[in-house]
CSV table of C-alpha atoms in Angstrom, one decimal:
chain,number,residue,atom,x,y,z
A,676,MET,CA,196.9,135.4,41.8
A,677,LYS,CA,194.5,138.1,43.0
A,678,SER,CA,194.3,139.7,39.5
A,679,LYS,CA,193.1,136.4,38.1
A,680,ILE,CA,190.1,136.0,40.3
A,681,ALA,CA,187.8,137.7,37.8
A,682,TYR,CA,188.8,135.3,35.0
A,683,LEU,CA,188.6,132.3,37.3
A,684,SER,CA,185.1,133.2,38.6
A,685,CYS,CA,183.8,133.8,35.0
A,686,PHE,CA,185.2,130.4,34.0
A,687,ILE,CA,183.6,128.6,36.9
A,688,LEU,CA,180.2,130.2,36.5
A,689,MET,CA,180.2,129.5,32.7
A,690,SER,CA,181.0,125.9,33.5
A,691,ILE,CA,178.1,125.6,36.0
A,692,THR,CA,175.5,127.5,34.0
A,693,SER,CA,176.2,125.2,31.0
A,694,PHE,CA,174.6,122.5,33.1
A,695,SER,CA,171.5,124.7,33.8
A,696,GLN,CA,169.1,122.1,32.5
A,697,SER,CA,170.3,119.6,35.1
A,698,VAL,CA,168.1,120.9,37.9
A,699,SER,CA,167.9,119.6,41.4
A,700,SER,CA,165.8,116.5,42.0
A,701,SER,CA,163.7,115.8,45.1
A,702,PRO,CA,160.9,113.4,45.8
A,703,TYR,CA,159.1,116.3,47.5
A,704,SER,CA,159.0,118.2,44.1
A,705,LEU,CA,156.1,115.8,43.3
A,706,TYR,CA,153.8,118.4,45.0
A,707,GLY,CA,152.4,121.5,43.3
A,708,VAL,CA,154.7,123.1,40.8
A,709,GLY,CA,157.8,121.5,42.4
A,710,SER,CA,160.2,122.4,45.2
A,711,LEU,CA,160.6,126.1,45.7
A,712,TYR,CA,164.0,127.4,44.6
A,713,ASP,CA,166.4,129.5,46.8
A,714,ALA,CA,168.1,131.8,44.2
A,715,ASP,CA,169.8,134.3,46.5
A,716,PHE,CA,172.2,136.9,45.1
A,717,GLY,CA,175.6,138.2,46.3
A,718,VAL,CA,176.6,137.3,49.8
A,719,LEU,CA,173.1,136.1,50.9
A,720,PRO,CA,173.8,132.3,50.5
A,721,SER,CA,176.7,132.7,53.0
A,722,ILE,CA,174.5,134.3,55.7
A,723,GLY,CA,171.7,131.7,55.8
A,724,SER,CA,169.6,133.5,53.2
A,725,SER,CA,169.0,136.4,55.6
A,726,GLY,CA,169.3,140.0,54.6
A,727,ILE,CA,165.8,141.7,54.3
A,728,ALA,CA,167.3,144.8,55.9
A,729,LEU,CA,170.5,145.0,53.9
A,730,PRO,CA,171.0,147.8,51.3
A,731,SER,CA,171.9,147.2,47.6
A,732,ASP,CA,175.1,149.2,48.0
A,733,THR,CA,177.7,146.4,47.2
A,734,PHE,CA,175.5,143.8,45.6
A,735,ILE,CA,171.9,143.4,44.3
A,736,ASN,CA,169.7,142.4,47.3
A,737,ASN,CA,166.8,140.4,45.8
A,738,LEU,CA,165.1,139.9,49.2
A,739,ASN,CA,163.7,143.4,49.4
A,740,PRO,CA,163.0,145.9,46.5
A,741,ALA,CA,163.4,148.8,48.9
A,742,SER,CA,167.1,148.1,49.1
A,743,LEU,CA,167.4,149.6,45.5
A,744,GLY,CA,167.0,153.0,47.1
A,745,TYR,CA,170.6,152.7,48.3
A,746,LEU,CA,172.2,151.9,44.9
A,747,PRO,CA,175.4,154.1,44.5
A,748,GLN,CA,175.1,156.8,41.9
A,749,ASN,CA,176.7,156.1,38.5
A,750,HIS,CA,177.2,152.5,39.3
A,751,PHE,CA,175.9,149.6,37.2
A,752,MET,CA,175.6,146.3,38.9
A,753,PHE,CA,175.5,142.8,37.4
A,754,ASP,CA,175.0,139.6,39.3
A,755,ILE,CA,175.2,136.0,38.0
A,756,GLY,CA,175.3,132.8,40.0
A,757,GLY,CA,175.4,129.0,39.9
A,758,LYS,CA,175.3,126.1,42.3
A,759,ALA,CA,176.7,122.6,42.7
A,760,ILE,CA,174.7,120.3,44.9
A,761,SER,CA,175.4,116.8,46.2
A,762,THR,CA,172.3,115.1,47.8
A,763,THR,CA,171.9,111.8,49.6
A,764,TYR,CA,168.3,110.5,49.9
A,765,GLN,CA,167.6,108.1,52.7
A,766,SER,CA,164.5,106.0,53.5
A,767,SER,CA,164.1,103.2,56.1
A,768,SER,CA,165.2,100.6,53.5
A,769,ARG,CA,167.7,102.3,51.1
A,770,SER,CA,169.7,105.3,50.2
A,771,GLU,CA,170.7,107.0,46.9
A,772,SER,CA,173.1,109.9,46.0
A,773,ARG,CA,172.8,112.4,43.2
A,774,ASN,CA,174.9,115.4,42.0
A,775,ASN,CA,173.4,118.4,40.2
A,776,PHE,CA,174.7,121.6,38.7
A,777,GLN,CA,172.3,124.5,38.5
A,778,PHE,CA,171.9,128.0,37.1
A,779,SER,CA,170.9,130.2,40.0
A,780,HIS,CA,170.1,133.7,38.6
A,781,ILE,CA,171.1,136.6,36.3
A,782,ALA,CA,170.3,140.2,37.3
A,783,PHE,CA,171.4,143.8,36.7
A,784,ALA,CA,170.6,147.0,38.5
A,785,PHE,CA,171.3,150.7,38.1
A,786,PRO,CA,170.3,154.0,39.8
A,787,VAL,CA,167.5,156.0,38.2
A,788,THR,CA,168.0,159.1,40.3
A,789,LYS,CA,170.3,159.8,43.3
A,790,ASN,CA,167.6,158.4,45.6
A,791,SER,CA,166.2,155.5,43.5
A,792,GLY,CA,167.2,152.4,41.6
A,793,PHE,CA,165.8,149.8,39.2
A,794,SER,CA,166.7,146.1,38.7
A,795,VAL,CA,165.7,143.2,36.3
A,796,ALA,CA,166.3,139.6,37.3
A,797,LEU,CA,165.7,136.1,35.9
A,798,ARG,CA,165.8,133.1,38.1
A,799,PRO,CA,164.0,129.7,38.7
A,800,TYR,CA,161.0,129.8,41.0
A,801,SER,CA,160.5,126.1,41.4
A,802,SER,CA,162.0,122.8,40.2
A,803,SER,CA,160.0,119.6,39.6
A,804,ALA,CA,162.3,116.6,39.1
A,805,PHE,CA,161.3,113.3,40.7
A,806,LYS,CA,161.3,109.6,40.1
A,807,ILE,CA,159.2,107.2,42.2
A,808,SER,CA,159.1,103.4,41.7
A,809,ASN,CA,156.5,101.0,42.9
A,810,LEU,CA,155.3,103.0,45.9
A,811,LYS,CA,152.7,101.0,47.8
A,812,LEU,CA,149.6,103.1,48.7
A,813,PRO,CA,146.3,102.2,50.3
A,814,ILE,CA,143.0,102.6,48.4
A,815,ASP,CA,140.5,104.8,50.2
A,816,ASN,CA,137.8,102.9,52.1
A,817,SER,CA,139.3,99.6,51.2
A,818,GLN,CA,141.7,97.0,52.6
A,819,ASP,CA,143.5,96.8,49.2
A,820,TYR,CA,146.6,98.6,47.9
A,821,TYR,CA,147.8,100.0,44.6
A,822,TYR,CA,151.4,100.7,43.3
A,823,LEU,CA,152.5,104.1,42.0
A,824,THR,CA,155.4,104.7,39.5
A,825,ALA,CA,155.9,108.3,38.6
A,826,THR,CA,158.4,110.6,36.9
A,827,GLY,CA,158.4,114.4,36.6
A,828,THR,CA,160.4,117.3,35.2
A,829,GLY,CA,160.0,121.1,34.7
A,830,GLY,CA,159.3,124.0,36.9
A,831,LEU,CA,158.5,127.7,36.9
A,832,ASN,CA,160.7,130.7,36.1
A,833,ASN,CA,160.6,134.1,37.8
A,834,PHE,CA,161.3,137.2,35.7
A,835,ASP,CA,160.9,140.3,37.8
A,836,PHE,CA,161.2,144.1,37.6
A,837,SER,CA,161.9,146.0,40.8
A,838,TYR,CA,162.1,149.7,41.8
A,839,GLY,CA,163.2,151.3,45.1
A,840,TYR,CA,163.0,154.9,46.2
A,841,ARG,CA,164.7,156.5,49.3
A,842,PHE,CA,163.1,159.4,51.2
A,843,GLY,CA,166.0,161.3,52.8
A,844,LYS,CA,168.7,159.2,54.5
A,845,LYS,CA,166.5,156.9,56.6
A,846,LEU,CA,163.4,155.5,54.8
A,847,SER,CA,163.4,153.5,51.6
A,848,VAL,CA,160.4,151.8,50.0
A,849,GLY,CA,160.1,149.5,46.9
A,850,ALA,CA,158.0,147.3,44.8
A,851,SER,CA,158.5,144.5,42.3
A,852,ALA,CA,156.4,142.7,39.7
A,853,ALA,CA,157.3,139.2,38.9
A,854,ILE,CA,156.1,137.3,35.8
A,855,LEU,CA,156.0,133.6,36.5
A,856,PHE,CA,155.8,131.1,33.6
A,857,GLY,CA,156.8,127.5,32.8
A,858,ASN,CA,155.5,124.0,32.6
A,859,THR,CA,155.8,120.6,34.3
A,860,THR,CA,155.5,117.1,32.9
A,861,ASP,CA,154.1,114.3,35.0
A,862,ASN,CA,153.9,110.7,34.0
A,863,ARG,CA,152.2,108.3,36.4
A,864,ASN,CA,151.4,104.6,36.3
A,865,PHE,CA,148.9,103.1,38.7
A,866,LEU,CA,149.0,99.3,39.1
A,867,ILE,CA,145.8,97.9,40.7
A,868,MET,CA,145.5,94.1,40.6
A,869,ASN,CA,146.5,93.2,37.1
A,870,SER,CA,145.4,96.5,35.5
A,871,ILE,CA,147.7,99.4,34.7
A,872,THR,CA,146.4,103.0,34.2
A,873,SER,CA,148.9,105.3,32.6
A,874,ILE,CA,148.5,109.2,32.8
A,875,GLN,CA,150.9,111.4,30.9
A,876,LYS,CA,150.3,115.1,31.6
A,877,LYS,CA,151.9,118.4,30.7
A,878,THR,CA,150.8,121.5,32.6
A,879,ASN,CA,151.5,125.1,31.5
A,880,TYR,CA,151.5,127.9,34.1
A,881,SER,CA,151.5,131.7,33.8
A,882,GLY,CA,150.8,134.6,36.2
A,883,VAL,CA,152.0,137.8,37.9
A,884,ARG,CA,152.9,138.5,41.5
A,885,ALA,CA,153.7,141.7,43.3
A,886,THR,CA,156.0,142.3,46.3
A,887,LEU,CA,156.2,145.4,48.5
A,888,GLY,CA,159.1,146.3,50.8
A,889,ALA,CA,160.5,149.0,53.1
A,890,GLN,CA,163.7,149.6,55.0
A,891,TYR,CA,164.2,152.2,57.8
A,892,LYS,CA,167.5,153.2,59.3
A,893,ILE,CA,167.2,153.7,63.1
A,894,ASP,CA,170.8,155.0,63.0
A,895,SER,CA,174.0,154.4,61.0
A,896,THR,CA,174.4,150.9,62.4
A,897,PHE,CA,170.9,149.6,62.8
A,898,THR,CA,168.2,149.0,60.1
A,899,VAL,CA,164.8,147.4,60.3
A,900,ALA,CA,162.9,146.2,57.3
A,901,THR,CA,159.7,144.4,56.1
A,902,THR,CA,158.4,142.8,53.0
A,903,PHE,CA,155.0,141.7,51.7
A,904,LYS,CA,154.6,139.2,48.9
A,905,LEU,CA,151.0,139.5,47.8
A,906,PRO,CA,148.7,136.5,47.1
A,907,SER,CA,148.6,135.5,43.4
A,908,HIS,CA,146.6,133.3,41.1
A,909,ILE,CA,148.7,131.4,38.6
A,910,LYS,CA,146.6,130.1,35.8
A,911,ALA,CA,147.1,126.5,34.6
A,912,SER,CA,146.1,124.4,31.6
A,913,LYS,CA,147.0,120.8,30.7
A,914,VAL,CA,147.4,118.4,27.8
A,915,GLN,CA,146.8,114.8,28.9
A,916,THR,CA,146.9,111.3,27.6
A,917,VAL,CA,145.3,108.4,29.5
A,918,GLN,CA,145.8,104.7,28.6
A,919,THR,CA,144.8,101.5,30.3
A,920,VAL,CA,146.5,98.1,30.0
A,921,ASN,CA,144.6,94.9,30.8
A,922,ASP,CA,146.0,91.5,29.8
A,923,ASP,CA,148.4,93.2,27.4
A,924,VAL,CA,145.6,95.0,25.7
A,925,VAL,CA,146.2,98.8,25.5
A,926,THR,CA,143.2,101.0,25.4
A,927,THR,CA,143.5,104.8,24.8
A,928,VAL,CA,141.0,106.7,26.9
A,929,GLU,CA,142.3,110.2,26.0
A,930,SER,CA,145.0,111.3,23.5
A,931,ASP,CA,146.6,114.7,23.9
A,932,VAL,CA,143.3,116.3,25.2
A,933,ALA,CA,143.7,119.9,26.2
A,934,SER,CA,141.7,121.3,29.1
A,935,ASP,CA,141.8,123.6,32.1
A,936,THR,CA,143.1,122.2,35.4
A,937,ASP,CA,143.5,123.3,39.0
A,938,ASP,CA,145.2,126.6,39.2
A,939,TYR,CA,148.2,127.3,41.5
A,940,TYR,CA,147.7,129.8,44.3
A,941,MET,CA,150.6,131.6,45.9
A,942,PRO,CA,150.0,132.8,49.4
A,943,LEU,CA,150.5,136.0,51.3
A,944,GLU,CA,154.1,136.0,52.6
A,945,MET,CA,155.2,138.5,55.3
A,946,GLY,CA,158.8,139.1,56.4
A,947,ILE,CA,160.6,141.3,58.9
A,948,GLY,CA,164.3,141.7,59.3
A,949,ILE,CA,167.0,143.6,61.1
A,950,SER,CA,170.6,144.5,60.3
A,951,LYS,CA,173.0,145.5,63.1
A,952,ARG,CA,176.7,146.5,62.7
A,953,PHE,CA,179.1,146.2,65.5
A,954,LYS,CA,182.5,148.1,65.6
A,955,ASN,CA,182.3,148.7,61.8
A,956,ASN,CA,183.6,145.2,60.9
A,957,LEU,CA,181.0,142.7,62.3
A,958,ASN,CA,177.4,142.8,60.9
A,959,MET,CA,174.4,140.7,62.0
A,960,THR,CA,171.3,140.0,60.0
A,961,LEU,CA,168.2,138.3,61.4
A,962,ASP,CA,165.0,137.5,59.4
A,963,TYR,CA,161.6,136.0,60.1
A,964,GLU,CA,159.1,135.1,57.4
A,965,LYS,CA,155.5,133.8,57.6
A,966,SER,CA,153.9,132.2,54.5
A,967,LEU,CA,150.1,131.6,54.7
A,968,TRP,CA,149.9,128.5,52.5
A,969,SER,CA,146.8,127.2,54.3
A,970,ASP,CA,144.8,130.2,53.1
A,971,SER,CA,145.5,129.2,49.5
A,972,ASN,CA,143.1,126.3,49.9
A,973,GLN,CA,145.3,123.9,48.0
A,974,SER,CA,145.8,120.2,48.6
A,975,GLU,CA,147.5,117.2,47.0
A,976,LEU,CA,146.5,113.6,46.8
A,977,TYR,CA,149.5,112.7,48.9
A,978,GLY,CA,149.7,115.7,51.2
A,979,ASN,CA,148.5,119.2,52.2
A,980,PHE,CA,149.9,122.8,52.0
A,981,VAL,CA,150.3,124.3,55.5
A,982,ASN,CA,151.5,127.6,56.9
A,983,GLN,CA,155.3,128.0,56.9
A,984,ASP,CA,157.6,129.8,59.3
A,985,ARG,CA,161.2,130.6,58.3
A,986,PHE,CA,164.0,131.9,60.5
A,987,ALA,CA,167.4,133.0,59.3
A,988,LEU,CA,170.5,134.4,61.0
A,989,GLY,CA,173.8,135.6,59.5
A,990,PHE,CA,177.1,137.3,60.3
A,991,THR,CA,179.7,138.9,58.2
A,992,TYR,CA,183.2,140.0,59.3
A,993,SER,CA,186.2,141.7,57.8
A,994,THR,CA,189.3,142.9,59.6
A,995,LYS,CA,189.9,146.1,57.5
A,996,LYS,CA,193.2,146.6,59.4
A,997,ASN,CA,195.0,147.6,56.2
A,998,ILE,CA,192.9,148.0,53.0
A,999,ARG,CA,196.1,147.8,51.0
A,1000,LYS,CA,196.5,144.2,52.1
A,1001,TYR,CA,194.2,141.9,50.1
A,1002,TRP,CA,193.2,139.4,52.9
A,1003,ASP,CA,192.3,142.4,55.1
A,1004,ARG,CA,189.7,143.2,52.6
A,1005,VAL,CA,188.2,139.7,52.3
A,1006,GLN,CA,184.9,139.3,54.1
A,1007,TYR,CA,184.0,136.2,56.0
A,1008,ALA,CA,180.4,135.0,56.6
A,1009,THR,CA,178.4,132.4,58.3
A,1010,GLY,CA,174.7,131.7,58.8
A,1011,VAL,CA,171.9,129.3,59.8
A,1012,ASN,CA,168.3,129.0,58.7
A,1013,PHE,CA,165.3,126.8,59.6
A,1014,ASP,CA,161.9,126.6,58.1
A,1015,THR,CA,158.9,124.4,59.1
A,1016,GLY,CA,158.1,123.6,55.5
A,1017,TYR,CA,154.9,124.3,53.6
A,1018,LEU,CA,154.1,120.6,53.0
A,1019,GLU,CA,152.5,118.1,55.3
A,1020,VAL,CA,152.5,114.4,54.4
A,1021,ASP,CA,150.5,112.0,56.5
A,1022,GLY,CA,150.3,114.7,59.2
A,1023,LYS,CA,154.2,115.1,59.2
A,1024,ARG,CA,155.9,118.4,58.4
A,1025,ILE,CA,158.7,118.4,55.7
A,1026,ASN,CA,161.0,120.9,57.4
A,1027,ASN,CA,164.4,122.1,56.4
A,1028,ALA,CA,167.5,123.2,58.3
A,1029,ALA,CA,170.9,124.4,57.0
A,1030,ILE,CA,174.2,126.0,58.1
A,1031,SER,CA,176.5,128.0,55.8
A,1032,LEU,CA,180.0,129.4,55.5
A,1033,GLY,CA,181.3,131.8,52.9
A,1034,LEU,CA,183.9,134.2,51.6
A,1035,THR,CA,183.6,137.4,49.6
A,1036,LEU,CA,186.8,137.9,47.5
A,1037,PRO,CA,187.2,141.4,46.1
A,1038,ILE,CA,188.5,141.8,42.6
A,1039,ASP,CA,191.5,144.2,42.5
A,1040,ASN,CA,191.0,147.7,41.2
A,1041,THR,CA,187.2,147.3,40.9
A,1042,TYR,CA,184.1,147.4,43.2
A,1043,SER,CA,183.4,143.8,42.1
A,1044,ALA,CA,183.6,140.6,44.1
A,1045,LEU,CA,183.2,136.8,43.9
A,1046,HIS,CA,181.0,135.3,46.7
A,1047,ILE,CA,181.7,131.7,47.5
A,1048,SER,CA,179.6,129.8,50.0
A,1049,TYR,CA,179.2,126.2,51.3
A,1050,SER,CA,176.0,125.0,52.9
A,1051,TYR,CA,175.0,121.7,54.6
A,1052,GLY,CA,171.4,121.0,55.2
A,1053,GLN,CA,168.8,118.4,56.0
A,1054,LYS,CA,165.2,118.1,54.7
A,1055,GLY,CA,162.5,115.7,55.7
A,1056,ARG,CA,162.9,112.7,58.0
A,1057,ILE,CA,163.5,108.9,57.7
A,1058,SER,CA,160.7,107.9,60.1
A,1059,ASP,CA,157.0,107.6,59.2
A,1060,ASN,CA,157.8,106.2,55.8
A,1061,LEU,CA,159.2,109.6,54.6
A,1062,ILE,CA,162.5,110.4,52.9
A,1063,LYS,CA,165.3,112.4,54.4
A,1064,GLU,CA,167.6,114.6,52.2
A,1065,ASN,CA,171.1,115.4,53.3
A,1066,TYR,CA,172.7,117.9,51.0
A,1067,HIS,CA,176.0,119.7,50.5
A,1068,LYS,CA,175.8,122.9,48.3
A,1069,ILE,CA,178.5,125.2,46.9
A,1070,SER,CA,177.2,128.5,45.6
A,1071,LEU,CA,179.2,130.9,43.4
A,1072,ASN,CA,177.9,134.4,42.9
A,1073,LEU,CA,179.8,136.9,40.8
A,1074,SER,CA,178.8,140.6,41.6
A,1075,LEU,CA,180.2,142.9,39.0
A,1076,ASP,CA,180.1,146.7,39.7
A,1077,GLY,CA,181.0,149.2,37.1
A,1078,ILE,CA,180.9,153.0,37.0
A,1079,TRP,CA,179.0,154.9,34.3
A,1080,PHE,CA,179.2,158.5,33.1
A,1081,ILE,CA,182.3,159.6,34.9
A,1082,LYS,CA,184.6,161.8,32.8
A,1083,ARG,CA,188.2,160.6,32.7
A,1084,LYS,CA,190.5,163.1,34.3
A,1085,ILE,CA,193.7,161.7,32.8
A,1086,ASP,CA,194.0,160.5,29.2
């Protein structure tokens, strides 16, 4: 059974990634370029998406480019992942459930020298998939209302190159450059009295963002780390069609008109993290991140961008009593995270909280492993005319690790 884990994991991941166009849907992806995507590699989904201070010694740590300074020599790492998500959306008057299968990421990394490493990764940055029907909204400076019907799809992709360098045995620094690209489609109908205004818009985005990171080992069991994601200007352009309908008479105001539109601004994001190992088999990770969305000076018709705080805590444990026994080599993990959200709708924060459990199953006679995690979380709230999301998520990450350029001693 143990020898079949590699084949089983490949089959599961291929099945999930074949549904990669079925991205997650959320009413909150109406804002900006959509809901931000948590594409974490290796064991990270199991430990609450914490791990800024973890090295890339057994998996590719995408949270901190400095981790690449600890890549093992002559090792080539490959990581691919997918997710299955079941979400229930609740409002004060109704509820709805949806299931989604998603591609998470694909990445590879290898050492450049004995003290440095390089990685390339492709993953989603955001997902815009929403459907709103007959939402009643007030007209500014008026006692009247209008009704909004809207659908949207698309999102941005993140293609990044990272490099990390280690000075001696304690300090490692790194940098990454991410190319962001993609588009969103947004179709909205506004019903005012007996008049309908229809706006069909496709927006294209492109830009570059840099991340800096560092890790420092206080001793062999304790590491501190930090990251800085620099502000970035993502350029946008749109193609738009506008029509009005009055008494069944359709009037085209614009037809596929190309023009510039409001650009998207990514904020300064700062993170700090620690990793502490106890008695060689229990490890704790603790992260805090601050995202200065208010400084990006962005706003939406139905909400505002606000500064975000994120907290994440995780634990991993393995018995390691007898490394010849398979289940003694299995790693168990759990984690929690909470963030205050970067959106404010009618003065109310859209926060998110989740707990996670996971296993790391080693693949016999290799350095590779299959990471399986389950998470349960809640986003938003039912009160104040908002929507609450309850979600169950299963993540599968396959971390393959091969050895290069080692001469065979026995033919």
